[in-house]
CSV table of C-alpha atoms and ligand atoms in Angstrom, one decimal:
chain,number,residue,atom,x,y,z
A,20,MET,CA,-21.2,50.4,51.2
A,21,ALA,CA,-20.7,46.7,51.5
A,22,LYS,CA,-23.3,44.8,53.6
A,23,ASN,CA,-22.1,43.8,57.0
A,24,ILE,CA,-21.7,40.1,57.5
A,25,GLN,CA,-23.7,38.8,60.5
A,26,ALA,CA,-23.5,35.9,62.8
A,27,ILE,CA,-25.3,32.7,61.7
A,28,ARG,CA,-28.9,32.5,62.9
A,29,GLY,CA,-29.1,30.7,66.3
A,30,MET,CA,-25.4,31.2,67.0
A,31,HIS,CA,-24.5,33.9,69.5
A,32,ASP,CA,-21.6,36.0,70.6
A,33,VAL,CA,-21.0,36.1,74.3
A,34,LEU,CA,-20.1,39.8,74.8
A,35,PRO,CA,-17.8,41.2,77.5
A,36,VAL,CA,-20.7,42.2,79.7
A,37,GLN,CA,-21.9,38.6,79.6
A,38,THR,CA,-18.6,36.6,79.9
A,39,PRO,CA,-18.5,37.1,83.7
A,40,HIS,CA,-21.8,35.3,84.0
A,41,TRP,CA,-20.4,32.4,82.0
A,42,GLN,CA,-17.2,32.3,84.0
A,43,PHE,CA,-19.1,32.4,87.2
A,44,LEU,CA,-21.2,29.4,86.2
A,45,GLU,CA,-18.2,27.5,84.8
A,46,SER,CA,-16.0,28.1,87.8
A,47,ARG,CA,-18.7,27.0,90.2
A,48,VAL,CA,-19.4,23.8,88.3
A,49,ARG,CA,-15.7,23.0,87.9
A,50,ASP,CA,-15.2,23.5,91.7
A,51,ILE,CA,-18.1,21.3,92.6
A,52,LEU,CA,-17.2,18.5,90.2
A,53,GLY,CA,-13.6,18.6,91.5
A,54,ARG,CA,-14.9,18.2,95.1
A,55,TYR,CA,-16.7,15.0,94.0
A,56,GLY,CA,-13.5,13.7,92.3
A,57,TYR,CA,-14.6,14.1,88.7
A,58,GLU,CA,-11.9,14.7,86.0
A,59,GLU,CA,-12.3,16.9,83.0
A,60,ILE,CA,-12.0,15.5,79.5
A,61,ARG,CA,-11.8,17.5,76.3
A,62,MET,CA,-12.9,16.1,73.0
A,63,PRO,CA,-12.8,17.5,69.5
A,64,ILE,CA,-15.8,19.5,68.3
A,65,VAL,CA,-16.0,17.4,65.0
A,66,GLU,CA,-16.3,13.7,64.8
A,67,PHE,CA,-17.1,11.2,62.0
A,68,THR,CA,-20.8,11.3,61.2
A,69,GLU,CA,-20.9,7.6,61.7
A,70,LEU,CA,-20.3,8.0,65.5
A,71,PHE,CA,-23.5,10.0,66.0
A,72,LYS,CA,-25.5,7.7,63.7
A,73,ARG,CA,-24.4,4.7,65.7
A,74,SER,CA,-24.8,6.2,69.1
A,75,ILE,CA,-27.7,8.6,69.0
A,76,GLY,CA,-29.6,6.4,66.5
A,77,GLU,CA,-30.9,7.0,62.9
A,78,VAL,CA,-34.5,7.6,64.0
A,79,THR,CA,-34.0,10.6,66.3
A,80,ASP,CA,-34.6,14.3,65.8
A,81,ILE,CA,-30.9,14.9,66.1
A,82,VAL,CA,-29.8,12.5,63.4
A,83,GLU,CA,-32.8,12.9,61.1
A,84,LYS,CA,-32.8,16.7,60.9
A,85,GLU,CA,-30.6,18.5,63.3
A,86,MET,CA,-26.9,17.6,62.5
A,87,TYR,CA,-24.4,19.9,60.8
A,88,THR,CA,-22.9,17.4,58.5
A,89,PHE,CA,-20.4,18.1,55.7
A,90,GLN,CA,-17.7,16.4,53.7
A,91,ASP,CA,-14.2,17.4,54.4
A,92,ARG,CA,-11.6,17.7,51.7
A,93,ASN,CA,-10.8,14.0,51.8
A,94,GLY,CA,-14.5,13.1,51.2
A,95,ASP,CA,-15.0,11.9,54.8
A,96,SER,CA,-18.4,12.7,56.3
A,97,LEU,CA,-17.9,14.8,59.4
A,98,THR,CA,-20.4,16.3,61.9
A,99,LEU,CA,-20.2,19.1,64.3
A,100,ARG,CA,-21.0,17.4,67.6
A,101,PRO,CA,-24.7,17.7,68.6
A,102,GLU,CA,-24.0,16.4,72.1
A,103,GLY,CA,-21.0,15.2,74.1
A,104,THR,CA,-21.8,11.6,75.2
A,105,ALA,CA,-20.9,10.0,71.9
A,106,GLY,CA,-17.5,11.7,71.7
A,107,CYS,CA,-16.8,11.0,75.3
A,108,VAL,CA,-17.4,7.2,75.0
A,109,ARG,CA,-15.4,7.2,71.7
A,110,ALA,CA,-12.5,8.8,73.5
A,111,ALA,CA,-12.7,6.6,76.5
A,112,LEU,CA,-12.7,3.5,74.4
A,113,GLU,CA,-10.0,4.7,72.1
A,114,HIS,CA,-7.7,5.4,75.1
A,115,GLY,CA,-8.5,2.3,77.1
A,116,LEU,CA,-10.1,4.3,80.0
A,117,LEU,CA,-12.9,1.7,80.4
A,118,HIS,CA,-11.0,-1.5,80.9
A,119,ASN,CA,-11.2,-2.8,84.5
A,120,GLN,CA,-11.6,0.6,86.0
A,121,THR,CA,-14.3,3.2,86.9
A,122,GLN,CA,-14.3,6.7,85.5
A,123,ARG,CA,-16.0,9.9,86.6
A,124,LEU,CA,-15.6,12.4,83.8
A,125,TRP,CA,-16.9,15.8,82.8
A,126,TYR,CA,-16.7,18.1,79.8
A,127,GLN,CA,-18.0,21.4,78.6
A,128,GLY,CA,-18.3,23.2,75.3
A,129,PRO,CA,-20.3,24.1,72.3
A,130,MET,CA,-22.8,21.7,70.7
A,131,PHE,CA,-24.5,22.2,67.3
A,132,ARG,CA,-28.0,21.4,66.3
A,133,HIS,CA,-30.0,22.8,63.4
A,134,GLU,CA,-33.2,23.5,65.3
A,135,ARG,CA,-35.6,26.3,65.0
A,136,PRO,CA,-34.0,29.1,67.0
A,137,GLN,CA,-36.1,30.6,69.8
A,138,LYS,CA,-35.7,31.6,73.4
A,139,GLY,CA,-33.6,28.9,75.1
A,140,ARG,CA,-33.1,27.0,71.9
A,141,TYR,CA,-30.1,27.8,69.7
A,142,ARG,CA,-28.1,26.2,66.9
A,143,GLN,CA,-24.8,26.6,68.8
A,144,PHE,CA,-25.4,26.1,72.5
A,145,HIS,CA,-23.2,25.0,75.3
A,146,GLN,CA,-23.4,22.1,77.6
A,147,ILE,CA,-21.6,20.9,80.7
A,148,GLY,CA,-21.9,17.2,80.9
A,149,VAL,CA,-20.9,14.4,83.2
A,150,GLU,CA,-20.3,10.7,82.2
A,151,THR,CA,-19.5,7.9,84.6
A,152,PHE,CA,-18.4,4.4,83.6
A,153,GLY,CA,-18.1,1.0,85.3
A,154,MET,CA,-20.6,1.3,88.1
A,155,PRO,CA,-23.9,-0.6,87.8
A,156,GLY,CA,-25.7,0.2,91.0
A,157,PRO,CA,-28.1,2.9,92.0
A,158,ASP,CA,-25.5,4.5,94.2
A,159,ILE,CA,-23.8,6.2,91.3
A,160,ASP,CA,-27.2,7.3,89.9
A,161,ALA,CA,-27.8,8.9,93.2
A,162,GLU,CA,-24.4,10.5,93.3
A,163,VAL,CA,-24.8,12.1,89.9
A,164,ILE,CA,-28.2,13.4,90.8
A,165,ALA,CA,-26.9,14.7,94.1
A,166,ILE,CA,-24.2,16.7,92.2
A,167,THR,CA,-26.9,18.4,90.2
A,168,ALA,CA,-28.9,19.2,93.3
A,169,ARG,CA,-25.8,20.7,95.0
A,170,LEU,CA,-25.1,22.8,91.9
A,171,TRP,CA,-28.5,24.5,92.0
A,172,ARG,CA,-28.1,25.0,95.7
A,173,GLU,CA,-24.7,26.6,95.5
A,174,LEU,CA,-25.6,28.6,92.4
A,175,GLY,CA,-28.6,30.0,94.2
A,176,ILE,CA,-31.1,28.6,91.6
A,177,GLU,CA,-34.4,27.8,93.2
A,178,GLY,CA,-37.6,26.3,92.0
A,179,LEU,CA,-36.3,23.4,89.8
A,180,GLU,CA,-38.1,20.2,90.0
A,181,LEU,CA,-36.4,16.8,89.7
A,182,GLN,CA,-38.5,14.4,87.5
A,183,LEU,CA,-37.6,10.8,87.6
A,184,ASN,CA,-38.5,7.7,85.7
A,185,THR,CA,-37.2,4.3,84.9
A,186,LEU,CA,-37.1,2.8,81.4
A,187,GLY,CA,-36.3,-0.8,82.5
A,188,THR,CA,-34.2,-3.0,80.3
A,189,SER,CA,-34.3,-3.0,76.6
A,190,GLU,CA,-36.3,-6.3,76.7
A,191,GLU,CA,-38.8,-4.8,79.0
A,192,ARG,CA,-39.0,-1.8,76.8
A,193,ALA,CA,-39.5,-3.9,73.7
A,194,ARG,CA,-42.7,-5.4,75.1
A,195,TYR,CA,-44.0,-2.0,76.2
A,196,ARG,CA,-43.2,-0.7,72.8
A,197,ASP,CA,-45.6,-3.2,71.2
A,198,GLU,CA,-48.3,-2.1,73.5
A,199,LEU,CA,-47.6,1.6,72.7
A,200,VAL,CA,-47.8,1.0,69.0
A,201,ARG,CA,-51.1,-0.8,69.5
A,202,TYR,CA,-52.5,2.2,71.4
A,203,PHE,CA,-51.3,4.9,69.1
A,204,SER,CA,-52.3,2.9,66.0
A,205,ALA,CA,-55.8,2.8,67.4
A,206,HIS,CA,-55.7,6.6,67.5
A,207,ALA,CA,-53.7,7.2,64.3
A,208,ASP,CA,-56.1,10.0,63.2
A,209,ARG,CA,-55.0,12.1,66.2
A,210,LEU,CA,-51.2,11.7,65.6
A,211,ASP,CA,-49.3,14.7,64.2
A,212,GLU,CA,-46.9,14.2,61.3
A,213,ASP,CA,-43.8,13.6,63.5
A,214,SER,CA,-45.6,11.1,65.6
A,215,ARG,CA,-47.0,9.2,62.6
A,216,ARG,CA,-43.4,8.9,61.3
A,217,ARG,CA,-42.2,7.6,64.7
A,218,LEU,CA,-45.1,5.2,65.2
A,219,HIS,CA,-43.1,2.2,64.0
A,220,SER,CA,-39.6,3.5,64.1
A,221,ASN,CA,-39.4,5.0,67.6
A,222,PRO,CA,-42.8,5.1,69.3
A,223,LEU,CA,-41.4,5.9,72.8
A,224,ARG,CA,-40.4,9.3,71.4
A,225,ILE,CA,-44.0,10.1,70.8
A,226,LEU,CA,-44.4,10.4,74.6
A,227,ASP,CA,-41.7,13.1,74.4
A,228,THR,CA,-43.7,15.3,72.0
A,229,LYS,CA,-43.7,19.0,72.5
A,230,ASN,CA,-47.0,19.4,70.6
A,231,PRO,CA,-49.7,20.6,73.0
A,232,GLU,CA,-52.4,19.2,70.8
A,233,MET,CA,-51.0,15.7,71.5
A,234,ALA,CA,-51.0,16.1,75.2
A,235,GLU,CA,-54.3,14.4,75.9
A,236,LEU,CA,-53.6,11.4,73.7
A,237,VAL,CA,-50.2,11.0,75.3
A,238,GLY,CA,-51.7,11.4,78.7
A,239,GLY,CA,-53.9,8.4,78.1
A,240,ALA,CA,-51.1,6.1,76.8
A,241,PRO,CA,-50.1,3.0,78.7
A,242,VAL,CA,-47.2,3.4,81.1
A,243,LEU,CA,-44.0,1.4,81.2
A,244,GLU,CA,-44.3,0.6,84.9
A,245,ALA,CA,-46.4,-2.4,84.2
A,246,TYR,CA,-43.7,-4.0,82.1
A,247,LEU,CA,-40.8,-3.7,84.5
A,248,GLY,CA,-39.1,-6.8,85.9
A,249,ASP,CA,-38.0,-7.4,89.5
A,250,ASP,CA,-34.4,-6.2,89.0
A,251,SER,CA,-35.5,-3.0,87.3
A,252,ARG,CA,-38.0,-2.3,90.0
A,253,ARG,CA,-35.5,-2.9,92.8
A,254,HIS,CA,-32.9,-0.6,91.1
A,255,PHE,CA,-35.5,2.2,90.9
A,256,GLU,CA,-36.7,1.7,94.5
A,257,ARG,CA,-33.2,1.8,95.9
A,258,LEU,CA,-32.4,4.9,93.9
A,259,ARG,CA,-35.4,6.6,95.3
A,260,GLY,CA,-34.4,5.5,98.8
A,261,LEU,CA,-30.9,6.9,98.3
A,262,LEU,CA,-32.3,10.2,97.1
A,263,ASP,CA,-34.5,10.4,100.1
A,264,ALA,CA,-31.5,9.7,102.3
A,265,ALA,CA,-29.6,12.6,100.6
A,266,GLY,CA,-32.6,14.9,101.0
A,267,VAL,CA,-33.1,15.3,97.2
A,268,ALA,CA,-36.8,15.7,96.5
A,269,HIS,CA,-38.2,14.2,93.3
A,270,VAL,CA,-41.4,13.6,91.5
A,271,LEU,CA,-42.2,10.6,89.3
A,272,ASN,CA,-43.0,11.3,85.7
A,273,PRO,CA,-43.9,8.1,83.9
A,274,ARG,CA,-43.9,10.1,80.5
A,275,LEU,CA,-40.3,10.9,80.9
A,276,VAL,CA,-38.5,9.0,78.1
A,277,ARG,CA,-35.4,9.0,76.1
A,278,GLY,CA,-36.2,7.4,72.8
A,279,LEU,CA,-32.8,5.7,72.3
A,280,ASP,CA,-32.2,2.0,72.6
A,281,TYR,CA,-29.0,2.4,74.7
A,282,TYR,CA,-30.8,4.0,77.6
A,283,SER,CA,-31.8,1.8,80.5
A,284,LEU,CA,-33.3,2.1,83.9
A,285,THR,CA,-32.8,5.6,85.4
A,286,VAL,CA,-33.8,8.8,83.5
A,287,PHE,CA,-34.2,12.2,85.0
A,288,GLU,CA,-34.7,15.8,84.1
A,289,TRP,CA,-34.5,19.0,86.1
A,290,VAL,CA,-37.3,21.3,84.9
A,291,THR,CA,-38.5,24.8,85.6
A,292,ASP,CA,-41.6,26.8,84.7
A,293,GLN,CA,-39.5,30.0,84.7
A,294,LEU,CA,-38.2,29.7,81.1
A,295,GLY,CA,-41.4,29.2,79.1
A,296,ALA,CA,-41.5,26.3,76.7
A,297,GLN,CA,-37.7,25.5,77.0
A,298,GLY,CA,-38.0,24.3,80.6
A,299,THR,CA,-35.5,21.5,80.9
A,300,VAL,CA,-32.2,22.7,82.2
A,301,CYS,CA,-30.5,19.3,82.8
A,302,ALA,CA,-31.3,15.9,81.5
A,303,GLY,CA,-29.6,12.6,82.2
A,304,GLY,CA,-29.8,8.9,82.9
A,305,ARG,CA,-28.3,5.5,82.6
A,306,TYR,CA,-27.1,4.2,79.3
A,307,ASP,CA,-25.7,0.8,79.9
A,308,GLY,CA,-26.0,-0.2,76.3
A,309,LEU,CA,-24.0,2.5,74.6
A,310,VAL,CA,-20.4,1.4,75.1
A,311,ALA,CA,-21.1,-2.0,73.6
A,312,GLN,CA,-23.1,-0.3,70.8
A,313,LEU,CA,-19.9,1.5,69.9
A,314,GLY,CA,-17.8,-1.6,69.9
A,315,GLY,CA,-16.6,-1.9,73.5
A,316,ARG,CA,-17.4,-4.5,76.2
A,317,PRO,CA,-20.7,-4.0,78.0
A,318,THR,CA,-20.0,-1.2,80.5
A,319,PRO,CA,-22.5,0.4,82.8
A,320,ALA,CA,-22.7,4.1,82.5
A,321,VAL,CA,-24.6,7.1,83.9
A,322,GLY,CA,-24.5,10.7,83.0
A,323,PHE,CA,-26.2,14.0,82.4
A,324,ALA,CA,-25.9,17.2,80.4
A,325,MET,CA,-27.1,20.7,81.2
A,326,GLY,CA,-27.8,23.6,79.0
A,327,MET,CA,-25.7,26.5,80.0
A,328,GLU,CA,-27.7,29.2,78.2
A,329,ARG,CA,-30.8,28.1,80.1
A,330,LEU,CA,-29.0,28.1,83.4
A,331,ILE,CA,-27.6,31.6,82.8
A,332,ALA,CA,-31.1,32.8,81.9
A,333,LEU,CA,-32.3,31.5,85.3
A,334,LEU,CA,-29.4,33.2,87.1
A,335,GLU,CA,-30.1,36.4,85.3
A,336,ALA,CA,-33.8,36.3,86.1
A,337,ARG,CA,-32.9,35.8,89.7
A,338,ASP,CA,-30.2,38.4,89.7
A,339,ARG,CA,-27.7,36.0,91.0
A,340,LEU,CA,-24.8,37.1,88.8
A,341,PRO,CA,-21.7,39.0,89.7
A,342,ALA,CA,-21.4,42.6,88.7
A,343,SER,CA,-18.9,43.1,85.9
A,344,ALA,CA,-16.4,45.7,87.1
A,345,ARG,CA,-13.3,45.4,85.0
A,346,ALA,CA,-10.8,46.9,87.3
A,347,ASP,CA,-10.1,47.8,90.9
A,348,VAL,CA,-7.8,50.7,90.0
A,349,TYR,CA,-7.5,52.9,87.0
A,350,LEU,CA,-4.1,54.6,86.3
A,351,VAL,CA,-4.5,58.1,84.8
A,352,VAL,CA,-1.3,59.2,83.1
A,353,MET,CA,-0.8,62.9,82.2
A,354,GLY,CA,1.8,63.9,79.7
A,355,GLU,CA,4.3,62.0,77.7
A,356,SER,CA,7.1,62.1,80.3
A,357,ALA,CA,4.8,60.2,82.8
A,358,GLN,CA,4.1,57.4,80.3
A,359,GLY,CA,7.3,55.5,80.9
A,360,GLU,CA,7.1,55.9,84.7
A,361,GLY,CA,3.4,55.0,84.6
A,362,LEU,CA,4.1,51.7,82.7
A,363,ALA,CA,6.9,50.8,85.1
A,364,LEU,CA,4.7,51.7,88.1
A,365,ALA,CA,1.8,49.5,86.8
A,366,GLU,CA,4.1,46.6,86.3
A,367,ARG,CA,5.6,47.0,89.8
A,368,LEU,CA,2.1,47.1,91.3
A,369,ARG,CA,1.1,43.9,89.4
A,370,ASP,CA,4.3,42.2,90.8
A,371,ALA,CA,3.5,43.3,94.3
A,372,LEU,CA,-0.3,42.7,94.3
A,373,PRO,CA,-1.0,39.7,92.0
A,374,ARG,CA,-4.8,39.9,92.7
A,375,LEU,CA,-5.1,43.6,91.9
A,376,ARG,CA,-6.9,44.4,88.7
A,377,LEU,CA,-5.2,47.5,87.3
A,378,LEU,CA,-6.2,49.3,84.1
A,379,THR,CA,-3.6,51.7,82.7
A,380,HIS,CA,-4.9,54.5,80.6
A,381,CYS,CA,-3.8,54.4,76.9
A,382,GLY,CA,-4.6,56.6,74.1
A,383,GLY,CA,-3.8,60.1,75.5
A,384,GLY,CA,-6.4,62.8,76.3
A,385,GLY,CA,-6.9,65.2,79.1
A,386,PHE,CA,-8.0,64.7,82.7
A,387,LYS,CA,-11.7,64.8,81.9
A,388,ALA,CA,-11.6,62.1,79.2
A,389,GLN,CA,-9.4,59.9,81.3
A,390,PHE,CA,-11.6,60.2,84.4
A,391,LYS,CA,-14.6,59.3,82.3
A,392,ARG,CA,-12.9,56.1,81.2
A,393,ALA,CA,-11.9,55.5,84.8
A,394,ASP,CA,-15.5,55.8,85.9
A,395,ARG,CA,-16.7,53.4,83.2
A,396,SER,CA,-14.1,50.8,84.2
A,397,GLY,CA,-15.9,50.3,87.4
A,398,ALA,CA,-12.7,50.9,89.4
A,399,GLN,CA,-12.8,52.0,93.0
A,400,LEU,CA,-9.8,54.2,92.8
A,401,ALA,CA,-8.1,56.3,90.1
A,402,LEU,CA,-4.3,56.8,90.5
A,403,ILE,CA,-3.0,60.0,89.0
A,404,LEU,CA,0.5,60.3,87.6
A,405,GLY,CA,1.5,63.6,86.0
A,406,GLU,CA,4.5,66.0,85.9
A,407,ASP,CA,3.8,67.3,89.5
A,408,GLU,CA,3.5,63.9,91.0
A,409,LEU,CA,6.6,62.6,89.2
A,410,GLY,CA,8.6,65.5,90.6
A,411,LYS,CA,7.5,64.8,94.2
A,412,GLY,CA,7.8,61.0,93.9
A,413,GLU,CA,4.1,60.4,94.7
A,414,VAL,CA,0.8,59.5,93.1
A,415,GLY,CA,-2.6,61.2,93.5
A,416,VAL,CA,-5.4,58.9,94.6
A,417,LYS,CA,-9.0,59.8,93.8
A,418,HIS,CA,-11.9,57.8,95.3
A,419,LEU,CA,-14.3,57.1,92.5
A,420,ARG,CA,-17.2,55.5,94.5
A,421,GLU,CA,-16.9,57.3,97.8
A,422,ASP,CA,-17.1,60.9,98.8
A,423,LYS,CA,-13.6,61.3,100.2
A,424,PRO,CA,-11.0,64.0,99.5
A,425,GLN,CA,-8.2,63.2,97.0
A,426,GLU,CA,-4.9,62.0,98.6
A,427,SER,CA,-1.3,61.9,97.8
A,428,ILE,CA,0.6,58.7,98.5
A,429,PRO,CA,4.4,58.4,98.2
A,430,LEU,CA,5.4,55.9,95.5
A,431,ASP,CA,7.1,53.5,97.8
A,432,ARG,CA,4.0,53.2,100.0
A,433,LEU,CA,1.5,52.8,97.2
A,434,ALA,CA,1.4,49.0,97.1
A,435,GLY,CA,0.8,48.9,100.9
A,436,TYR,CA,-1.9,51.6,100.7
A,437,LEU,CA,-3.7,49.8,97.9
A,438,SER,CA,-3.7,46.4,99.5
A,439,HIS,CA,-5.0,48.0,102.7
A,440,THR,CA,-7.6,50.2,101.1
A,441,LEU,CA,-8.9,47.5,98.7
A,442,GLY,CA,-8.3,44.5,100.8
A,443,VAL,CA,-6.1,41.7,99.6
A,444,GLN,CA,-9.0,40.1,97.8
A,445,PRO,CA,-10.2,42.6,95.3
A,446,PRO,CA,-13.9,43.3,95.9
A,447,ALA,CA,-16.9,42.9,93.5
A,448,ARG,CA,-15.7,39.8,91.7
A,449,ASN,CA,-17.4,37.0,93.5
A,450,LEU,CA,-20.8,36.7,95.0
A,451,PRO,CA,-21.1,36.2,98.7
B,24,LIG,P1,-35.2,19.4,74.2
B,24,LIG,O1,-36.3,18.4,74.6
B,24,LIG,O2,-35.4,20.7,74.9
B,24,LIG,O3,-35.0,19.5,72.8
B,24,LIG,P2,-33.1,17.5,74.4
B,24,LIG,O4,-33.8,16.3,74.9
B,24,LIG,O5,-32.9,17.5,72.9
B,24,LIG,O6,-33.9,18.8,74.8
B,24,LIG,P3,-30.6,16.9,75.5
B,24,LIG,O7,-30.0,16.3,74.3
B,24,LIG,O8,-31.0,16.0,76.6
B,24,LIG,O9,-31.8,17.8,75.1
B,24,LIG,O10,-29.6,18.0,76.1
B,24,LIG,C1,-29.5,18.3,77.5
B,24,LIG,C2,-29.8,19.8,77.7
B,24,LIG,O11,-29.1,20.6,76.8
B,24,LIG,C3,-31.2,20.1,77.6
B,24,LIG,O12,-31.9,19.8,78.8
B,24,LIG,C4,-31.1,21.6,77.4
B,24,LIG,O13,-31.0,22.3,78.7
B,24,LIG,C5,-29.9,21.8,76.6
B,24,LIG,N1,-30.2,21.9,75.2
B,24,LIG,C6,-30.5,21.0,74.3
B,24,LIG,N2,-30.7,21.5,73.1
B,24,LIG,C7,-30.5,22.8,73.2
B,24,LIG,C8,-30.6,23.9,72.3
B,24,LIG,N3,-30.9,23.7,71.0
B,24,LIG,N4,-30.3,25.2,72.7
B,24,LIG,C9,-30.1,25.4,74.0
B,24,LIG,N5,-30.0,24.4,74.9
B,24,LIG,C10,-30.2,23.1,74.5
B,25,LIG,MG1,-33.9,18.5,71.3
């Protein structure tokens, strides 16, 4: 027999038992972002490789070793997007969304990085991201962070910690960088291979290392704080004041960095200890330099991206996800002559009760087999339509989850009966 073809390592199917979890997360996020006046933007999954090289930067994990890059048939170098910010800025520039206006945008979808797959780290993963443009002050930083805090609250995710830092301006960072290079050079024998490579190209990224053997060395490194100018300090202090006013608790983490030149001032991450090593569920910050780096006029910008797989893992661990009943009602159809009437009845019920989830039995079989399927569907009620019922102009109703006797309901009263018995809002779809 031919060998089955399997999915690519680190790329996962979302199976029907899991899709309700994804839909739950997606719909809550969409709802909350809408309440804050954010608009959805959808970008292509593939962009010119050059876009990511110019925005993310040549000396980063992503561009050095994680991108899925290929030549298309014209010989253009294309890349599956490893993140959403670059494409979002590209689209906003291309369509003139940044000229003399502010934007509050969000997107969602798959991202691709050739990393070592492990729990919470995949090669195709999914992000929901927010990008705002045109607002330079800490007020928008605070708003964006308040959105994330509300998300966890309304999703019922507890125990996340907000870590906050400021990276200052690129000039301030340049002076700090020299100091860092001096420090790490003096301890060159204790650097791992990645860090040695970054020492001169991107030393801030060393602070971001995941190697526990480097923790002590990194812990002793100088901190950026000492190099901040007055404006940077004021921006950070005002942001912290706004977060306090909004009741968003945070801790300072002077080691929190993003090693890219376009970042400035605010950086934040939401972290948890419930997911093992992959503890960051959401990361963001201010990137005032990026729009100009991609050819636009200097434009202030703040955003974040969150990892949906990690959020779903948290929701699953906390049992905060909706049960996945597929149907409210299952229509059992006995005999060929009932099939036409059954189909017509099902369509009439769907007209009358647009919120009803009704599964019609297909594929034949006896009562026993049909009731087994009815039970598996999660439905509350089975409707039974056979020769007998047809002759009397009624439908049998069997309660699948309650110990109640079977009933017979006249066809013309069925819609009313169902809406009364099940409630207009079908149960078991949403969390309280
Ligand atoms: P990490 O330090 O975990 O590699 P990162 O700094 O590369 O994260 P970002 O580019 O900031 O991550 O992406 C934002 C969020 O997207 C992360 O906080 C995480 O929740 C999620 N994420 C990033 N890479 C992956 C991945 N390979 N698999 C699953 N989720 C991911
Ligand atoms: Mg990474």
